[in-house]
JSON list of C-alpha atoms in Angstrom, two decimals:
[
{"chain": "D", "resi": 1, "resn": "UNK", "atom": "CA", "xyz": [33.97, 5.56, -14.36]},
{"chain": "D", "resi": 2, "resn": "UNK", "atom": "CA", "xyz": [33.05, 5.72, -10.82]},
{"chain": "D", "resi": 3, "resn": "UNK", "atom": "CA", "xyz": [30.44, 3.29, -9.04]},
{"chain": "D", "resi": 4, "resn": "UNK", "atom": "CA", "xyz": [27.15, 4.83, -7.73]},
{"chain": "D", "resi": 5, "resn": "UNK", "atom": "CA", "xyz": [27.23, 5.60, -4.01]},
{"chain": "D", "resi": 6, "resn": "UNK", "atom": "CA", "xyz": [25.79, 3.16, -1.69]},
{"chain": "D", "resi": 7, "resn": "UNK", "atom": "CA", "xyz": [22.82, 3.94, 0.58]},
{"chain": "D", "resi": 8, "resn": "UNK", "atom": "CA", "xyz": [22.21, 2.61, 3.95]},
{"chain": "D", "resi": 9, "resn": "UNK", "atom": "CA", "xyz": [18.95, 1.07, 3.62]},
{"chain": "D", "resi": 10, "resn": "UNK", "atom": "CA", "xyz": [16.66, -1.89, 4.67]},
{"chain": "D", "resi": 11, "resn": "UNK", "atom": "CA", "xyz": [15.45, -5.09, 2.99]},
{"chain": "D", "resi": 12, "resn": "UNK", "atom": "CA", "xyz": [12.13, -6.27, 4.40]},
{"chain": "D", "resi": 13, "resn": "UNK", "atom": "CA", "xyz": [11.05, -9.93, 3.12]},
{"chain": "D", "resi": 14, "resn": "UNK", "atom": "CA", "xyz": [7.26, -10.76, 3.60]},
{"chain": "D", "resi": 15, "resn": "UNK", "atom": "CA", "xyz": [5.31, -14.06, 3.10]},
{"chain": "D", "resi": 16, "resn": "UNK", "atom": "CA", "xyz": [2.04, -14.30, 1.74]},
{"chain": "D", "resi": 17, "resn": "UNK", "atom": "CA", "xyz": [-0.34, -15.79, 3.62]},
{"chain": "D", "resi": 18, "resn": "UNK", "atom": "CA", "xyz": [-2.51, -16.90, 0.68]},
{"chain": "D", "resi": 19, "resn": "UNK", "atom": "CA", "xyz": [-2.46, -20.64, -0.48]},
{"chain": "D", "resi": 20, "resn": "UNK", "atom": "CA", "xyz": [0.53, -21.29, -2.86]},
{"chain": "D", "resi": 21, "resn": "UNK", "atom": "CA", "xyz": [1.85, -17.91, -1.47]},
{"chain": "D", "resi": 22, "resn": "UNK", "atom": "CA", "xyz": [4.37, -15.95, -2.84]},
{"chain": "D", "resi": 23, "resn": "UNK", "atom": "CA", "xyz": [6.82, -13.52, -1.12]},
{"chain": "D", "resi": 24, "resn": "UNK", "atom": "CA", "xyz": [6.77, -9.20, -1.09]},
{"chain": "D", "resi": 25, "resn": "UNK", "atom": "CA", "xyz": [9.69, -7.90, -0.63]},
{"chain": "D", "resi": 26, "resn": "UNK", "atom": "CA", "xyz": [10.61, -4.34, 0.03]},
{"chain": "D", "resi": 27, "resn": "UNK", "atom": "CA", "xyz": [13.57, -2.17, -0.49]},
{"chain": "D", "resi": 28, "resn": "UNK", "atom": "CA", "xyz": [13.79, 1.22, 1.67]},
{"chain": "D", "resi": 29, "resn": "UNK", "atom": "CA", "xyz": [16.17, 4.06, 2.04]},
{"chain": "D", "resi": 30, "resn": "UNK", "atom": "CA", "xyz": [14.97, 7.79, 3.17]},
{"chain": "D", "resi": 31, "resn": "UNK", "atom": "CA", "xyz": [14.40, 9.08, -1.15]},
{"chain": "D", "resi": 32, "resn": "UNK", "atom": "CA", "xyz": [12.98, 6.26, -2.45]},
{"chain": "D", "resi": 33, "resn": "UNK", "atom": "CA", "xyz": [11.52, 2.11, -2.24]},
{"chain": "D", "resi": 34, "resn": "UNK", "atom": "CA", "xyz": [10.99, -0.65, -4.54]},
{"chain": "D", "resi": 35, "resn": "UNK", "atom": "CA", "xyz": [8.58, -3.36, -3.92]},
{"chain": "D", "resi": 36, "resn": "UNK", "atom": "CA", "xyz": [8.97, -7.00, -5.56]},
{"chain": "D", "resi": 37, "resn": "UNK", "atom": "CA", "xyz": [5.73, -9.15, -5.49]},
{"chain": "D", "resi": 38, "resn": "UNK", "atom": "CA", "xyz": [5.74, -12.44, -6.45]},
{"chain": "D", "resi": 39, "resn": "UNK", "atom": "CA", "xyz": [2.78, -15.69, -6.66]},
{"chain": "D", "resi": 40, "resn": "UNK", "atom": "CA", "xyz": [4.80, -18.43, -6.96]},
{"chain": "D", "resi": 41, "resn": "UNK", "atom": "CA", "xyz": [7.74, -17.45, -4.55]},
{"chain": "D", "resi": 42, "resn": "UNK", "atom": "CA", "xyz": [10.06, -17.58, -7.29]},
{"chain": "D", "resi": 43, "resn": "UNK", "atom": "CA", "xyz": [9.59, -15.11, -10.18]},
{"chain": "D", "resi": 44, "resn": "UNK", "atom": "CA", "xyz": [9.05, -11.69, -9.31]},
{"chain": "D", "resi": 45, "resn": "UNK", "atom": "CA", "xyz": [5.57, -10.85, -11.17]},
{"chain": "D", "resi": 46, "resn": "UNK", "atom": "CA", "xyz": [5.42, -7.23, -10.68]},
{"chain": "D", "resi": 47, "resn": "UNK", "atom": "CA", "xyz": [7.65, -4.18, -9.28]},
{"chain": "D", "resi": 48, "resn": "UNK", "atom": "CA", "xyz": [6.55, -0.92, -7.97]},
{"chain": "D", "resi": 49, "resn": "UNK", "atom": "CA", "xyz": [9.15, 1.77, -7.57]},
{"chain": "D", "resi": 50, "resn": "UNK", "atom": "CA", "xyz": [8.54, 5.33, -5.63]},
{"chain": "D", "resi": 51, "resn": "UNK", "atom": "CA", "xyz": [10.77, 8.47, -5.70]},
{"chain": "D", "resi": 52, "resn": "UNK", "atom": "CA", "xyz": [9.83, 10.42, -3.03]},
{"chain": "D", "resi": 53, "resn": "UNK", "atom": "CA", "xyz": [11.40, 14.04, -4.60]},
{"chain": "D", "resi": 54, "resn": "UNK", "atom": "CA", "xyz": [9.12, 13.19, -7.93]},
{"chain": "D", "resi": 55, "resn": "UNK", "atom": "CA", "xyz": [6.33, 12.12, -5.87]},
{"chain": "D", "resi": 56, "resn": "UNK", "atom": "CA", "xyz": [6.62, 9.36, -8.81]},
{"chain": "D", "resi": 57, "resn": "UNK", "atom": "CA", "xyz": [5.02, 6.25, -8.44]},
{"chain": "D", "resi": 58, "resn": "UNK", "atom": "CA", "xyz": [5.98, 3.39, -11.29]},
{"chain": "D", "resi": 59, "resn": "UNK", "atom": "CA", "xyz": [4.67, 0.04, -12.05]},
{"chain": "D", "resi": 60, "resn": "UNK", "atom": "CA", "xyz": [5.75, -2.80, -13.95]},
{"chain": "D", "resi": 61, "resn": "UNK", "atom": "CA", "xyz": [4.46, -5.73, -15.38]},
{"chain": "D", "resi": 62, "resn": "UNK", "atom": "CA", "xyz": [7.43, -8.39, -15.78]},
{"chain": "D", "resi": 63, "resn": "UNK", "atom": "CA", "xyz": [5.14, -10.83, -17.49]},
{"chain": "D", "resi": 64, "resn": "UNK", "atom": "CA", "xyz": [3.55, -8.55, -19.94]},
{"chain": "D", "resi": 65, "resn": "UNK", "atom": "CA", "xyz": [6.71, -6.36, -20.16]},
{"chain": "D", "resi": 66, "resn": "UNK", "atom": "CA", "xyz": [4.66, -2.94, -20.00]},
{"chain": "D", "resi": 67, "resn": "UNK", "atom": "CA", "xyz": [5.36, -0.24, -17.13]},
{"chain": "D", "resi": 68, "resn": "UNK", "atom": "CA", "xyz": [2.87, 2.37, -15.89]},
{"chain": "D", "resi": 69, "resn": "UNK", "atom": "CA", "xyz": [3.95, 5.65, -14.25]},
{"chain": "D", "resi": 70, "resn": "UNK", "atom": "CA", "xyz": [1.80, 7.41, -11.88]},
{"chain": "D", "resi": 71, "resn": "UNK", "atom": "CA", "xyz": [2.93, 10.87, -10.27]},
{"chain": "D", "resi": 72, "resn": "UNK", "atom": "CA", "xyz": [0.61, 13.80, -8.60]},
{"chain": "D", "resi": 73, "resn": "UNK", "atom": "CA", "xyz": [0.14, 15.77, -11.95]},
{"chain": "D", "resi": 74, "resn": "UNK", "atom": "CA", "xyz": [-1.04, 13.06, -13.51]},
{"chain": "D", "resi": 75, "resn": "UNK", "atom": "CA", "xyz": [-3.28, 11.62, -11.19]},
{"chain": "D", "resi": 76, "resn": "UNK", "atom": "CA", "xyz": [-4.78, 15.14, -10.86]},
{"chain": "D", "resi": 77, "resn": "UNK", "atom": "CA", "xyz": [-5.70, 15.45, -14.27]},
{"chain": "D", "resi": 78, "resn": "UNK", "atom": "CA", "xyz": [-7.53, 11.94, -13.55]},
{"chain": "D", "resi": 79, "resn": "UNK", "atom": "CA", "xyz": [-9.25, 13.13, -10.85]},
{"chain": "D", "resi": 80, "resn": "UNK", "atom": "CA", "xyz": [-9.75, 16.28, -12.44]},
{"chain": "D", "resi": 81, "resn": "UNK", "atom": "CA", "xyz": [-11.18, 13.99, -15.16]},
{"chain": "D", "resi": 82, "resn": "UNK", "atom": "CA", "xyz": [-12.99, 12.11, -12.98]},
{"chain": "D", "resi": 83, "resn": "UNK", "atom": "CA", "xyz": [-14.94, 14.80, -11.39]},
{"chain": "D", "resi": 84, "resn": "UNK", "atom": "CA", "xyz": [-16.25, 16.36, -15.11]},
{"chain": "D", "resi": 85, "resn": "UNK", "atom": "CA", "xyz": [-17.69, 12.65, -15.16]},
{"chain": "D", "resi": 86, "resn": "UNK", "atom": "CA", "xyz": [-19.27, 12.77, -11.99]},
{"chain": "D", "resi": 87, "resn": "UNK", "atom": "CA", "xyz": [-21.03, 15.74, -13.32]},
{"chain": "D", "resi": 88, "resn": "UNK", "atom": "CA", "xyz": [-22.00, 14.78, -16.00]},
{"chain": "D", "resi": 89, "resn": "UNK", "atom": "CA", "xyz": [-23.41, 11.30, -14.37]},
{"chain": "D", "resi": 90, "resn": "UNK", "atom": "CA", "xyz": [-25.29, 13.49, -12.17]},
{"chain": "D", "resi": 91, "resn": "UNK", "atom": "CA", "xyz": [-27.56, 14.56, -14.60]},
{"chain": "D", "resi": 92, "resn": "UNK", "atom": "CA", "xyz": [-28.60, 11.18, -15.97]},
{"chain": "D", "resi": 93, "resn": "UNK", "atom": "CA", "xyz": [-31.44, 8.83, -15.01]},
{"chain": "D", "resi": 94, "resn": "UNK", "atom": "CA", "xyz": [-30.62, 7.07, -11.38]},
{"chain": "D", "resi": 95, "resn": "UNK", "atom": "CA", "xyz": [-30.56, 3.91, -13.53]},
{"chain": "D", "resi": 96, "resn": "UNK", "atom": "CA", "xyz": [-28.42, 4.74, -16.08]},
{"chain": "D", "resi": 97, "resn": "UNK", "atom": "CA", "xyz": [-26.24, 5.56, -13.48]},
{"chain": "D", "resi": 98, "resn": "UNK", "atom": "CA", "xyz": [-25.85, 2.51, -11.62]},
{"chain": "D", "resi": 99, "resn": "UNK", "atom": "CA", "xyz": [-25.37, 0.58, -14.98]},
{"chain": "D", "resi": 100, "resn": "UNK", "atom": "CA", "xyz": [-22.30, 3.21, -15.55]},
{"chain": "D", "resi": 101, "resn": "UNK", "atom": "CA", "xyz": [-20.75, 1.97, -12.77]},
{"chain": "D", "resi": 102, "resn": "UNK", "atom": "CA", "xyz": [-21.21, -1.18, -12.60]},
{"chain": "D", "resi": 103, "resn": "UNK", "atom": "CA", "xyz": [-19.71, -1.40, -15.94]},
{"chain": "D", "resi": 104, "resn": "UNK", "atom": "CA", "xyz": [-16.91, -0.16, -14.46]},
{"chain": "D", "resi": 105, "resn": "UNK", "atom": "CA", "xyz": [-16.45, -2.29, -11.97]},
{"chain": "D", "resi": 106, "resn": "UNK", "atom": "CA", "xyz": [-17.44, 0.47, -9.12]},
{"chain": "D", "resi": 107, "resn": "UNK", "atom": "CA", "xyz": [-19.01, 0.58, -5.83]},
{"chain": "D", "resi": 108, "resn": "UNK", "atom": "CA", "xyz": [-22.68, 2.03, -5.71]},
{"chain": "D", "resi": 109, "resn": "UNK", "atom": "CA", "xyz": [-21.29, 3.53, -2.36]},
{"chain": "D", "resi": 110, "resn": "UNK", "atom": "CA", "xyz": [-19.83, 7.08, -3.27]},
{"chain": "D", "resi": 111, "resn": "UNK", "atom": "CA", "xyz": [-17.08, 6.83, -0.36]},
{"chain": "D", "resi": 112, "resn": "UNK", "atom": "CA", "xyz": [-15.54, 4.20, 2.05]},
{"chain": "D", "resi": 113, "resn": "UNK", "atom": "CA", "xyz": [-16.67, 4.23, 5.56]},
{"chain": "D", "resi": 114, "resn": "UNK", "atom": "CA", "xyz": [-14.14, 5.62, 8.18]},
{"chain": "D", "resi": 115, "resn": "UNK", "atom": "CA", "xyz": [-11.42, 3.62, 9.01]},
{"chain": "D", "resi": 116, "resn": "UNK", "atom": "CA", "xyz": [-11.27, 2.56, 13.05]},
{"chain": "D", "resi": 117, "resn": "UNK", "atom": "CA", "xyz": [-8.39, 1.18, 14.73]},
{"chain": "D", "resi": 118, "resn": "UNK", "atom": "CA", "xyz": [-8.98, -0.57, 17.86]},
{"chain": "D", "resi": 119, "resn": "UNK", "atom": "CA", "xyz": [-5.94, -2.33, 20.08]},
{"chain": "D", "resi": 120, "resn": "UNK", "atom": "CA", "xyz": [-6.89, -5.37, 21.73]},
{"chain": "D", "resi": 121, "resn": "UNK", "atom": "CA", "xyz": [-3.64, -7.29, 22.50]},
{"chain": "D", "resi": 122, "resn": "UNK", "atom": "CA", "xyz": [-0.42, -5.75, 23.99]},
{"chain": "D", "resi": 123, "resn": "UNK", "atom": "CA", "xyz": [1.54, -8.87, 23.75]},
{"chain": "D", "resi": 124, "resn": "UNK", "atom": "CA", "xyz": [1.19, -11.40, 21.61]},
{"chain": "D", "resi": 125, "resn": "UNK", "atom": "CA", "xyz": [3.97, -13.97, 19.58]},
{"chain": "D", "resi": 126, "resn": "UNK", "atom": "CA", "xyz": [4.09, -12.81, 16.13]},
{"chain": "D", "resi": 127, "resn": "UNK", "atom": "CA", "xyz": [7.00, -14.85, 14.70]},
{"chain": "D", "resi": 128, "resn": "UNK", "atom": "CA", "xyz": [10.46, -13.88, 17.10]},
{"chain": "D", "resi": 129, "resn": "UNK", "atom": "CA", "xyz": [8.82, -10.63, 17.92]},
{"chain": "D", "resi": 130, "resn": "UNK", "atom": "CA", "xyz": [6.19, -9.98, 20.87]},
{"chain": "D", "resi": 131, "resn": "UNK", "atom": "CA", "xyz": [3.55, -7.74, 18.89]},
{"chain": "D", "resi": 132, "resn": "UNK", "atom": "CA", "xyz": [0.22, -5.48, 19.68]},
{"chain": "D", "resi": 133, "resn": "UNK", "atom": "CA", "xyz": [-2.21, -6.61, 18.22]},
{"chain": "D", "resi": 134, "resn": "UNK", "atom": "CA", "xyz": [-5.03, -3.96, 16.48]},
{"chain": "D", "resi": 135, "resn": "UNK", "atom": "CA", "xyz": [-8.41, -4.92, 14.70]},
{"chain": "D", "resi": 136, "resn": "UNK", "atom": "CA", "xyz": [-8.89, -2.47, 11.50]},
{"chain": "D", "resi": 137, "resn": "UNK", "atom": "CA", "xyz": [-12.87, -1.92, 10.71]},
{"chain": "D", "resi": 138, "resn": "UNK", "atom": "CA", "xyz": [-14.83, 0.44, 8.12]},
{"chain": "D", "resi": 139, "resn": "UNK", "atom": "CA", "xyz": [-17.98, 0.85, 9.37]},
{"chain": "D", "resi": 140, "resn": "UNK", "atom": "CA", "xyz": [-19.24, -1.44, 11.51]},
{"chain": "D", "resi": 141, "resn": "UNK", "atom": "CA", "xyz": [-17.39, -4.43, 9.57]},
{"chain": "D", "resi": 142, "resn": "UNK", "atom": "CA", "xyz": [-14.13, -5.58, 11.12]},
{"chain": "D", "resi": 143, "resn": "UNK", "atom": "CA", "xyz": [-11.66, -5.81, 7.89]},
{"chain": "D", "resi": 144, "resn": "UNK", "atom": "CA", "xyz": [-8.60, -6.82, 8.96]},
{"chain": "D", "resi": 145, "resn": "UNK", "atom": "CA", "xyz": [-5.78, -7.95, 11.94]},
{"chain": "D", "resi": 146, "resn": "UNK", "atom": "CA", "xyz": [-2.53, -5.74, 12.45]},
{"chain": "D", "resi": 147, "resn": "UNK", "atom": "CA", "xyz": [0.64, -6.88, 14.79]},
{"chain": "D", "resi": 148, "resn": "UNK", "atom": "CA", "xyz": [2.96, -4.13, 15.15]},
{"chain": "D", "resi": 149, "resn": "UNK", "atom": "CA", "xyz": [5.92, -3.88, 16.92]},
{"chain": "D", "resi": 150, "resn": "UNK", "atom": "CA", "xyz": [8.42, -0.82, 17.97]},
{"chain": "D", "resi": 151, "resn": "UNK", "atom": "CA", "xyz": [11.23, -0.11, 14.64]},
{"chain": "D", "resi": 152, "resn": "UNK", "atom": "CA", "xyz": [14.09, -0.60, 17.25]},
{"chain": "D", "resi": 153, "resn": "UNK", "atom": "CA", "xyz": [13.17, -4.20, 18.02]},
{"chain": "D", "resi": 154, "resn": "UNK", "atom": "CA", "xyz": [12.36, -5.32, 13.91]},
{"chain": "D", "resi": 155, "resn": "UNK", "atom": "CA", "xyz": [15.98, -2.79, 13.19]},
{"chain": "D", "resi": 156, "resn": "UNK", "atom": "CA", "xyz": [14.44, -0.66, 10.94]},
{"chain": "D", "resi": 157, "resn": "UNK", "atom": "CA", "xyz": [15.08, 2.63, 10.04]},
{"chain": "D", "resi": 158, "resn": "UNK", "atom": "CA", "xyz": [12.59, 5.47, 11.48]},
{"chain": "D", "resi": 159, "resn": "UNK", "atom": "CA", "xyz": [14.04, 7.46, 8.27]},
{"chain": "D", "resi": 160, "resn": "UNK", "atom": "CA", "xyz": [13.38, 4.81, 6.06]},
{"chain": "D", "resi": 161, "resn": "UNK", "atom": "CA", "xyz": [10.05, 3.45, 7.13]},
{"chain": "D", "resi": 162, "resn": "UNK", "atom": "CA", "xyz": [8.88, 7.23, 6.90]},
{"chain": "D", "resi": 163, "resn": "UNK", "atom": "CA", "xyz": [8.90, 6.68, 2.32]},
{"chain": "D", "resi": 164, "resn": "UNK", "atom": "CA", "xyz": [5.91, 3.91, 2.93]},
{"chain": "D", "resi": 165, "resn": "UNK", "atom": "CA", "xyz": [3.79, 7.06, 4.96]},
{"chain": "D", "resi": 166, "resn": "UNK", "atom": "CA", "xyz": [4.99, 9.33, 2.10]},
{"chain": "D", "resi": 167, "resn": "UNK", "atom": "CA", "xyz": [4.21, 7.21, -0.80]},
{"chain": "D", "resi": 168, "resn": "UNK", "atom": "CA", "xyz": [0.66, 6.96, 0.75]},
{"chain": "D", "resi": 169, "resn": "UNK", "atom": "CA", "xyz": [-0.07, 10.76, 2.01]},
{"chain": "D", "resi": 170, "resn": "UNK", "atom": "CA", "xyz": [1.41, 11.80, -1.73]},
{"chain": "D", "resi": 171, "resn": "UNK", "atom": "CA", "xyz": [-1.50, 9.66, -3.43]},
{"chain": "D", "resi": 172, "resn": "UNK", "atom": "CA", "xyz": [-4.33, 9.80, -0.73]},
{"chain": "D", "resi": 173, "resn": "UNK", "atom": "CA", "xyz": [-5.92, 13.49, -1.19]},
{"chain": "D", "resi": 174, "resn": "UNK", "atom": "CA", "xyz": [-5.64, 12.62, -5.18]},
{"chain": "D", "resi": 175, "resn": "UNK", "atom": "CA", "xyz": [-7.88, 9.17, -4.25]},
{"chain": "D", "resi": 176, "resn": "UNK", "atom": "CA", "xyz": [-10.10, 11.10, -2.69]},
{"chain": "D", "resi": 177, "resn": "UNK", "atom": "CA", "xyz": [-11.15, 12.97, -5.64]},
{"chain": "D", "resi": 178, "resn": "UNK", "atom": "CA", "xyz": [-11.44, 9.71, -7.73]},
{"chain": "D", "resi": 179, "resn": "UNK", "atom": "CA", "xyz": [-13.17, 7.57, -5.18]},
{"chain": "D", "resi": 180, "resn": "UNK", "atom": "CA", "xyz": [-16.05, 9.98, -5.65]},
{"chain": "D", "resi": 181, "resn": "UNK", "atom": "CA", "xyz": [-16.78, 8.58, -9.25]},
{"chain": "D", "resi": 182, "resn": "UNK", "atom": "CA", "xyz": [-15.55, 4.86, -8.15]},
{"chain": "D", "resi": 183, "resn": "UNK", "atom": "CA", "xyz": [-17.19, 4.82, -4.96]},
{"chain": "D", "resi": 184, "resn": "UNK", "atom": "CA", "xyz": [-15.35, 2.58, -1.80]},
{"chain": "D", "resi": 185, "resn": "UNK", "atom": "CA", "xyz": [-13.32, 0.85, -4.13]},
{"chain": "D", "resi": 186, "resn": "UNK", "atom": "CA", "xyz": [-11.34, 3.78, -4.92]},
{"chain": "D", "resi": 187, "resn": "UNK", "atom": "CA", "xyz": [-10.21, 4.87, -1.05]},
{"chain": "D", "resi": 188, "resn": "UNK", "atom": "CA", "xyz": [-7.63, 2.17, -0.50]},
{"chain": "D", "resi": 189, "resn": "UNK", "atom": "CA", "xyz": [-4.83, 5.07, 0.07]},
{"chain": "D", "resi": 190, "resn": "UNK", "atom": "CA", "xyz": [-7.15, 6.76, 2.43]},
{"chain": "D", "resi": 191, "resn": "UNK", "atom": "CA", "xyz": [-8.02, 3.93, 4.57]},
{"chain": "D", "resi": 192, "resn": "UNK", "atom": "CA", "xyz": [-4.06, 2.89, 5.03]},
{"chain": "D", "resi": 193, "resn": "UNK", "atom": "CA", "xyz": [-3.27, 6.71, 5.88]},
{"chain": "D", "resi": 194, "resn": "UNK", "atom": "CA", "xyz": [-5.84, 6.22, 8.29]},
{"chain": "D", "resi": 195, "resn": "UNK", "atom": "CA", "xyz": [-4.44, 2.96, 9.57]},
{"chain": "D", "resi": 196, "resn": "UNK", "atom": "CA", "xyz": [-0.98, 4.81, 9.58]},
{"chain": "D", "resi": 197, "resn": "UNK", "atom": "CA", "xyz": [-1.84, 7.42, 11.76]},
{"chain": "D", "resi": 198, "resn": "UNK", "atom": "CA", "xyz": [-3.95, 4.97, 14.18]},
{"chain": "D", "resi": 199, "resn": "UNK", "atom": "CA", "xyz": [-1.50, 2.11, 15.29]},
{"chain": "D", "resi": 200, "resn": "UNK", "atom": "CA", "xyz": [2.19, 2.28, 16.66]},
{"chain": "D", "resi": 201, "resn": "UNK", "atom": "CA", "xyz": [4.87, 0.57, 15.22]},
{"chain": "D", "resi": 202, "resn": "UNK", "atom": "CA", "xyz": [6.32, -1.69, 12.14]},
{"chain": "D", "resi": 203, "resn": "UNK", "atom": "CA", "xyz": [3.62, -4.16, 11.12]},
{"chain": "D", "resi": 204, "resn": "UNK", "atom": "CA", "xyz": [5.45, -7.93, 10.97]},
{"chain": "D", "resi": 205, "resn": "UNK", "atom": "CA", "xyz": [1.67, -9.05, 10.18]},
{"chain": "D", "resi": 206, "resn": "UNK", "atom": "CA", "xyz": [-1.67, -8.38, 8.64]},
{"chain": "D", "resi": 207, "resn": "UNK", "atom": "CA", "xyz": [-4.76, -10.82, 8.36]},
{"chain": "D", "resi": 208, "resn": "UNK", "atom": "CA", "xyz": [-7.88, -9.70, 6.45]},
{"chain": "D", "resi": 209, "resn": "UNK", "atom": "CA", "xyz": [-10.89, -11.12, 8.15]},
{"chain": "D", "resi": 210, "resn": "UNK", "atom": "CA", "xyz": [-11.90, -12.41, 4.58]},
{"chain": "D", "resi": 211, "resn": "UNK", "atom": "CA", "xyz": [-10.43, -15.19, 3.00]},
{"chain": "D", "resi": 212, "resn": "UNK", "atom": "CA", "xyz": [-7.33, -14.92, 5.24]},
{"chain": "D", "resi": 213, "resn": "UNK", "atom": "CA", "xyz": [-4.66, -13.16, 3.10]},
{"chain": "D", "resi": 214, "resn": "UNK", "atom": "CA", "xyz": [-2.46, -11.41, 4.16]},
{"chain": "D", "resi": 215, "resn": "UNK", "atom": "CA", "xyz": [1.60, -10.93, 4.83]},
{"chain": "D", "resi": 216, "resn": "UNK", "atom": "CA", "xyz": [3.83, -12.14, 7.74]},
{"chain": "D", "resi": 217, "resn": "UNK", "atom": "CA", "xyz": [7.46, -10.22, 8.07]},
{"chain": "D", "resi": 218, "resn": "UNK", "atom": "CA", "xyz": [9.80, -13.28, 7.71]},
{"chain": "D", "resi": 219, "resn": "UNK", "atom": "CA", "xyz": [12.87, -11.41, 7.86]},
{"chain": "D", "resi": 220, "resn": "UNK", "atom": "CA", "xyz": [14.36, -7.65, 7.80]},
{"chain": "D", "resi": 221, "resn": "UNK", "atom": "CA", "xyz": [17.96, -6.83, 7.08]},
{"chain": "D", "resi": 222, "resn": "UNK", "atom": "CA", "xyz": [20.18, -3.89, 6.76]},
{"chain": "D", "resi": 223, "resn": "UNK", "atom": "CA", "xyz": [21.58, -3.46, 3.00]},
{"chain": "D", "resi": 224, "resn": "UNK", "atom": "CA", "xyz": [23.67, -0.97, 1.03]},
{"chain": "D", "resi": 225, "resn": "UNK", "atom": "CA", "xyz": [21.58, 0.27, -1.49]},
{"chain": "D", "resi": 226, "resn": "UNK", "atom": "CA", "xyz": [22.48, 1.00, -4.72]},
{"chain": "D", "resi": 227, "resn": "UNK", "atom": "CA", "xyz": [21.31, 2.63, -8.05]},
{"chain": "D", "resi": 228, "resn": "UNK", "atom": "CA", "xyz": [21.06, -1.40, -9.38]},
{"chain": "D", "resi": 229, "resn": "UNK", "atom": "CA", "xyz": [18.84, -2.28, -6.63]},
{"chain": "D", "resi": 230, "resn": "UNK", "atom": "CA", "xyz": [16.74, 0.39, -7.98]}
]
């Protein structure tokens, strides 16, 4: 039998910023990424792979063993879903609808603010790399810290780096719909579209202003990709 054809791809390795941090690391070619997370920096605890033809999203759970599959059809039956129940909330008691959400876990907010962008450092040490620095805020609430630099000088791919945008712009419209049930909580793809079409560059770092997680590009490589790394 023949071997699978290689693919000329990148391998991205981030650190967690967190205490006891772990490592991300992410797999690219132009049809398709995998993403390894991990806590410990050892084990991997959870994968998420994206087909960019399927507009599939899946996710698995290596310590529970279970997988989850997301694509566009079915998250617009959710939101399709989650729109009959935002009707149907509409016409209860203010009350009762606050305790509805709260049970599950929402925002009282019924969307996120708009995200803002602002650069405020052109050069700046990030690691080998000399970064621009950007301050993310929703609102009037700065969230976050991004250093970017230009994909010639981290070596990566303008093809390949184009699958993270994709993954995000095939979810974010869908996110929409369910945000407006789930309030703030539920616009995390909108806010990074936003961020992606705001700043210039790869980001090597990101710093949210709470807590200080975040992840710090520790290395990026080129790699034949294969249907095993997938």
């Amino acid at each position: 039998a023949l071997s699978s054809p290689a693919f000329a791809g990148d391998l991205l390795t981030f650190k967690k910023l967190e205490k006891d941090s772990g490592f991300v690391r992410v797999y690219l070619e132009p049809t398709k990424m995998k993403v390894d997370i991990s806590e410990n920096g050892k084990d991997v605890k959870s994968t998420v792979f994206y087909e960019k033809a399927a507009e599939e999203a899946t996710l698995l759970d290596h310590g529970k063993k279970q997988f989850t599959v997301f694509n566009r059809e079915k998250l617009q039956k959710m939101g399709s879903a989650m729109n009959k129940m935002k009707d149907t909330l509409a016409n209860l008691p203010p009350e009762m609808q606050q305790m509805i959400r709260e049970k599950m876990g929402a925002s009282q907010k019924p969307s996120a603010a708009p995200v803002e962008v602002k650069k405020i450092a052109r050069s700046e040490k990030v690691g080998k790399w000399t970064a621009t620095r950007y301050e993310i805020s929703q609102g009037k609430k700065a969230v976050s810290d991004t250093w970017t630099v230009p994909l010639k000088d981290v070596g990566v791919e303008k093809e390949n780096f184009a699958i993270v945008k994709s993954m995000t712009e095939s979810f974010a419209d869908i996110a929409k719909d369910v945000s407006g049930i789930l309030g703030a909580d539920a616009a995390g793809p909108q806010a990074q579209l936003q961020t992606f079409s705001k700043i210039e560059g790869f980001p090597v770092k990101t710093v949210n202003k709470k807590g200080g997680s975040g992840l710090l590009l520790e290395n990026a490589e080129k790699k034949s990709l294969s249907d095993s790394d997938f």
